PDB file of C-alpha atoms in Angstrom:
ATOM      1  CA  MET T 309     -82.092-188.679 126.053  1.00  0.00           C
ATOM      2  CA  THR T 310     -78.412-187.956 125.946  1.00  0.00           C
ATOM      3  CA  ILE T 311     -77.126-186.016 122.969  1.00  0.00           C
ATOM      4  CA  ALA T 312     -74.067-187.954 121.935  1.00  0.00           C
ATOM      5  CA  HIS T 313     -73.314-186.468 118.409  1.00  0.00           C
ATOM      6  CA  ILE T 314     -73.281-182.976 116.977  1.00  0.00           C
ATOM      7  CA  GLN T 315     -72.449-182.665 113.268  1.00  0.00           C
ATOM      8  CA  GLY T 316     -71.764-179.385 111.501  1.00  0.00           C
ATOM      9  CA  GLU T 317     -70.492-178.456 108.107  1.00  0.00           C
ATOM     10  CA  GLU T 318     -66.910-178.591 109.103  1.00  0.00           C
ATOM     11  CA  TYR T 319     -66.929-180.304 112.451  1.00  0.00           C
ATOM     12  CA  THR T 320     -68.072-183.278 114.566  1.00  0.00           C
ATOM     13  CA  ILE T 321     -68.392-183.290 118.291  1.00  0.00           C
ATOM     14  CA  GLU T 322     -69.062-186.709 119.915  1.00  0.00           C
ATOM     15  CA  TYR T 323     -69.659-187.666 123.449  1.00  0.00           C
ATOM     16  CA  GLU T 324     -68.749-191.184 124.517  1.00  0.00           C
ATOM     17  CA  PRO T 325     -70.642-191.865 127.741  1.00  0.00           C
ATOM     18  CA  SER T 326     -68.729-195.057 128.708  1.00  0.00           C
ATOM     19  CA  SER T 327     -65.392-193.083 128.954  1.00  0.00           C
ATOM     20  CA  HIS T 328     -66.860-189.685 129.725  1.00  0.00           C
ATOM     21  CA  THR T 329     -65.025-188.133 126.760  1.00  0.00           C
ATOM     22  CA  VAL T 330     -66.183-185.404 124.466  1.00  0.00           C
ATOM     23  CA  ALA T 331     -64.092-185.435 121.302  1.00  0.00           C
ATOM     24  CA  PHE T 332     -63.936-182.418 119.051  1.00  0.00           C
ATOM     25  CA  ARG T 333     -62.953-182.779 115.342  1.00  0.00           C
ATOM     26  CA  GLY T 334     -62.573-180.406 112.383  1.00  0.00           C
ATOM     27  CA  THR T 335     -63.073-176.710 112.342  1.00  0.00           C
ATOM     28  CA  VAL T 336     -65.633-174.840 114.528  1.00  0.00           C
ATOM     29  CA  ARG T 337     -66.516-171.241 113.480  1.00  0.00           C
ATOM     30  CA  LEU T 338     -70.016-170.600 114.865  1.00  0.00           C
ATOM     31  CA  GLN T 339     -70.850-166.973 115.410  1.00  0.00           C
ATOM     32  CA  SER T 340     -72.898-166.596 118.584  1.00  0.00           C
ATOM     33  CA  SER T 341     -73.603-168.234 121.922  1.00  0.00           C
ATOM     34  CA  ASP T 342     -77.004-169.334 120.467  1.00  0.00           C
ATOM     35  CA  GLU T 343     -75.246-171.306 117.759  1.00  0.00           C
ATOM     36  CA  TYR T 344     -72.949-172.870 120.457  1.00  0.00           C
ATOM     37  CA  ALA T 345     -75.943-173.787 122.636  1.00  0.00           C
ATOM     38  CA  PRO T 346     -76.113-177.497 121.466  1.00  0.00           C
ATOM     39  CA  ILE T 347     -72.523-177.863 122.289  1.00  0.00           C
ATOM     40  CA  THR T 348     -72.874-176.301 125.610  1.00  0.00           C
ATOM     41  CA  GLU T 349     -75.784-178.622 126.405  1.00  0.00           C
ATOM     42  CA  LEU T 350     -73.786-181.645 125.373  1.00  0.00           C
ATOM     43  CA  LEU T 351     -70.889-180.526 127.650  1.00  0.00           C
ATOM     44  CA  GLN T 352     -73.274-179.969 130.595  1.00  0.00           C
ATOM     45  CA  THR T 353     -74.876-183.430 130.073  1.00  0.00           C
ATOM     46  CA  ALA T 354     -71.423-185.062 129.886  1.00  0.00           C
ATOM     47  CA  HIS T 355     -70.444-183.184 133.117  1.00  0.00           C
ATOM     48  CA  SER T 356     -73.530-184.289 134.919  1.00  0.00           C
ATOM     49  CA  GLU T 357     -73.139-187.927 133.966  1.00  0.00           C
ATOM     50  CA  ALA T 358     -69.472-187.870 134.881  1.00  0.00           C
ATOM     51  CA  ASN T 359     -70.503-186.618 138.316  1.00  0.00           C
ATOM     52  CA  THR T 360     -71.314-190.120 139.367  1.00  0.00           C
ATOM     53  CA  THR T 361     -68.103-191.764 138.124  1.00  0.00           C
ATOM     54  CA  GLY T 362     -65.253-189.304 138.072  1.00  0.00           C
ATOM     55  CA  GLN T 363     -63.314-187.576 135.426  1.00  0.00           C
ATOM     56  CA  LEU T 364     -64.646-185.774 132.261  1.00  0.00           C
ATOM     57  CA  THR T 365     -62.141-185.608 129.290  1.00  0.00           C
ATOM     58  CA  LEU T 366     -62.380-182.870 126.613  1.00  0.00           C
ATOM     59  CA  ASP T 367     -60.306-184.146 123.605  1.00  0.00           C
ATOM     60  CA  PHE T 368     -59.340-181.397 121.243  1.00  0.00           C
ATOM     61  CA  ARG T 369     -56.475-183.303 119.509  1.00  0.00           C
ATOM     62  CA  GLN T 370     -58.345-183.399 116.164  1.00  0.00           C
ATOM     63  CA  LEU T 371     -59.784-179.921 116.319  1.00  0.00           C
ATOM     64  CA  GLN T 372     -58.031-177.750 113.861  1.00  0.00           C
ATOM     65  CA  PHE T 373     -59.622-174.460 114.679  1.00  0.00           C
ATOM     66  CA  LEU T 374     -61.954-172.998 117.274  1.00  0.00           C
ATOM     67  CA  ASN T 375     -62.911-169.279 117.024  1.00  0.00           C
ATOM     68  CA  SER T 376     -63.054-166.805 119.914  1.00  0.00           C
ATOM     69  CA  SER T 377     -66.768-167.503 120.517  1.00  0.00           C
ATOM     70  CA  GLY T 378     -65.948-171.173 120.846  1.00  0.00           C
ATOM     71  CA  ILE T 379     -62.980-170.564 123.178  1.00  0.00           C
ATOM     72  CA  SER T 380     -65.283-168.298 125.336  1.00  0.00           C
ATOM     73  CA  MET T 381     -67.896-171.096 125.474  1.00  0.00           C
ATOM     74  CA  ILE T 382     -65.319-173.632 126.612  1.00  0.00           C
ATOM     75  CA  SER T 383     -63.872-171.059 129.210  1.00  0.00           C
ATOM     76  CA  LYS T 384     -67.527-170.530 130.585  1.00  0.00           C
ATOM     77  CA  PHE T 385     -67.899-174.304 130.816  1.00  0.00           C
ATOM     78  CA  VAL T 386     -64.634-174.626 132.746  1.00  0.00           C
ATOM     79  CA  ILE T 387     -65.648-171.763 135.171  1.00  0.00           C
ATOM     80  CA  SER T 388     -68.962-173.572 135.751  1.00  0.00           C
ATOM     81  CA  GLY T 389     -67.069-176.766 136.570  1.00  0.00           C
ATOM     82  CA  ARG T 390     -64.819-174.881 138.901  1.00  0.00           C
ATOM     83  CA  LYS T 391     -67.860-173.493 140.760  1.00  0.00           C
ATOM     84  CA  GLN T 392     -69.399-176.866 141.216  1.00  0.00           C
ATOM     85  CA  ASP T 393     -65.966-178.432 141.871  1.00  0.00           C
ATOM     86  CA  ARG T 394     -67.262-182.015 141.735  1.00  0.00           C
ATOM     87  CA  VAL T 395     -65.861-183.590 138.561  1.00  0.00           C
ATOM     88  CA  PRO T 396     -62.154-183.558 137.684  1.00  0.00           C
ATOM     89  CA  LEU T 397     -61.576-182.148 134.123  1.00  0.00           C
ATOM     90  CA  ARG T 398     -58.923-183.386 131.786  1.00  0.00           C
ATOM     91  CA  VAL T 399     -58.204-181.462 128.552  1.00  0.00           C
ATOM     92  CA  MET T 400     -56.223-183.106 125.790  1.00  0.00           C
ATOM     93  CA  GLY T 401     -54.644-181.090 122.954  1.00  0.00           C
ATOM     94  CA  ASN T 402     -52.295-181.503 119.992  1.00  0.00           C
ATOM     95  CA  GLN T 403     -48.872-179.821 120.167  1.00  0.00           C
ATOM     96  CA  GLU T 404     -48.823-179.585 116.362  1.00  0.00           C
ATOM     97  CA  ILE T 405     -51.929-177.369 116.369  1.00  0.00           C
ATOM     98  CA  TYR T 406     -50.647-173.901 117.428  1.00  0.00           C
ATOM     99  CA  TRP T 407     -53.715-172.328 118.931  1.00  0.00           C
ATOM    100  CA  GLN T 408     -54.174-175.193 121.312  1.00  0.00           C
ATOM    101  CA  GLN T 409     -50.865-174.723 123.128  1.00  0.00           C
ATOM    102  CA  LYS T 410     -51.827-171.313 124.388  1.00  0.00           C
ATOM    103  CA  SER T 411     -55.645-171.422 124.458  1.00  0.00           C
ATOM    104  CA  LEU T 412     -55.947-174.785 126.229  1.00  0.00           C
ATOM    105  CA  ALA T 413     -53.157-173.871 128.763  1.00  0.00           C
ATOM    106  CA  ASN T 414     -55.087-170.789 129.615  1.00  0.00           C
ATOM    107  CA  LEU T 415     -57.962-173.026 130.935  1.00  0.00           C
ATOM    108  CA  GLN T 416     -55.787-173.972 133.826  1.00  0.00           C
ATOM    109  CA  LYS T 417     -55.636-170.396 134.816  1.00  0.00           C
ATOM    110  CA  LEU T 418     -59.423-170.410 135.088  1.00  0.00           C
ATOM    111  CA  TRP T 419     -59.456-173.622 137.253  1.00  0.00           C
ATOM    112  CA  PRO T 420     -55.963-174.810 138.504  1.00  0.00           C
ATOM    113  CA  LYS T 421     -57.385-178.291 138.987  1.00  0.00           C
ATOM    114  CA  VAL T 422     -57.888-178.774 135.269  1.00  0.00           C
ATOM    115  CA  VAL T 423     -55.315-181.301 133.897  1.00  0.00           C
ATOM    116  CA  ILE T 424     -53.959-180.185 130.481  1.00  0.00           C
ATOM    117  CA  GLU T 425     -52.226-182.683 128.305  1.00  0.00           C
ATOM    118  CA  ILE T 426     -50.720-181.336 125.071  1.00  0.00           C
ATOM    119  CA  LEU T 427     -49.373-184.370 123.245  1.00  0.00           C
TER     120      LEU T 427
END
């Protein structure tokens, strides 16, 4: 069964299988990799399912804050995608949310094929 929705106190993460988009909303301040495990699992599932049809999109446009543990989790996911090199990755951010401009752009340094769109 595909996990399509994760709800926390201050955040929601939803996976839309038909468009292969994972949308992040709110503020994510989890403290450890164990706490991020369900999100990592959702990303891995989305990546596996996108493997058959093309691109996976990570949409951060409505994510106000992601702590360093979360940025590390996303970075590890991008590195994993680079190693497999099967599914193109598109990352969408919001230019009005300051942390996204730098942190999301850094993902391209980890994998130059990542398409970054800061709108």
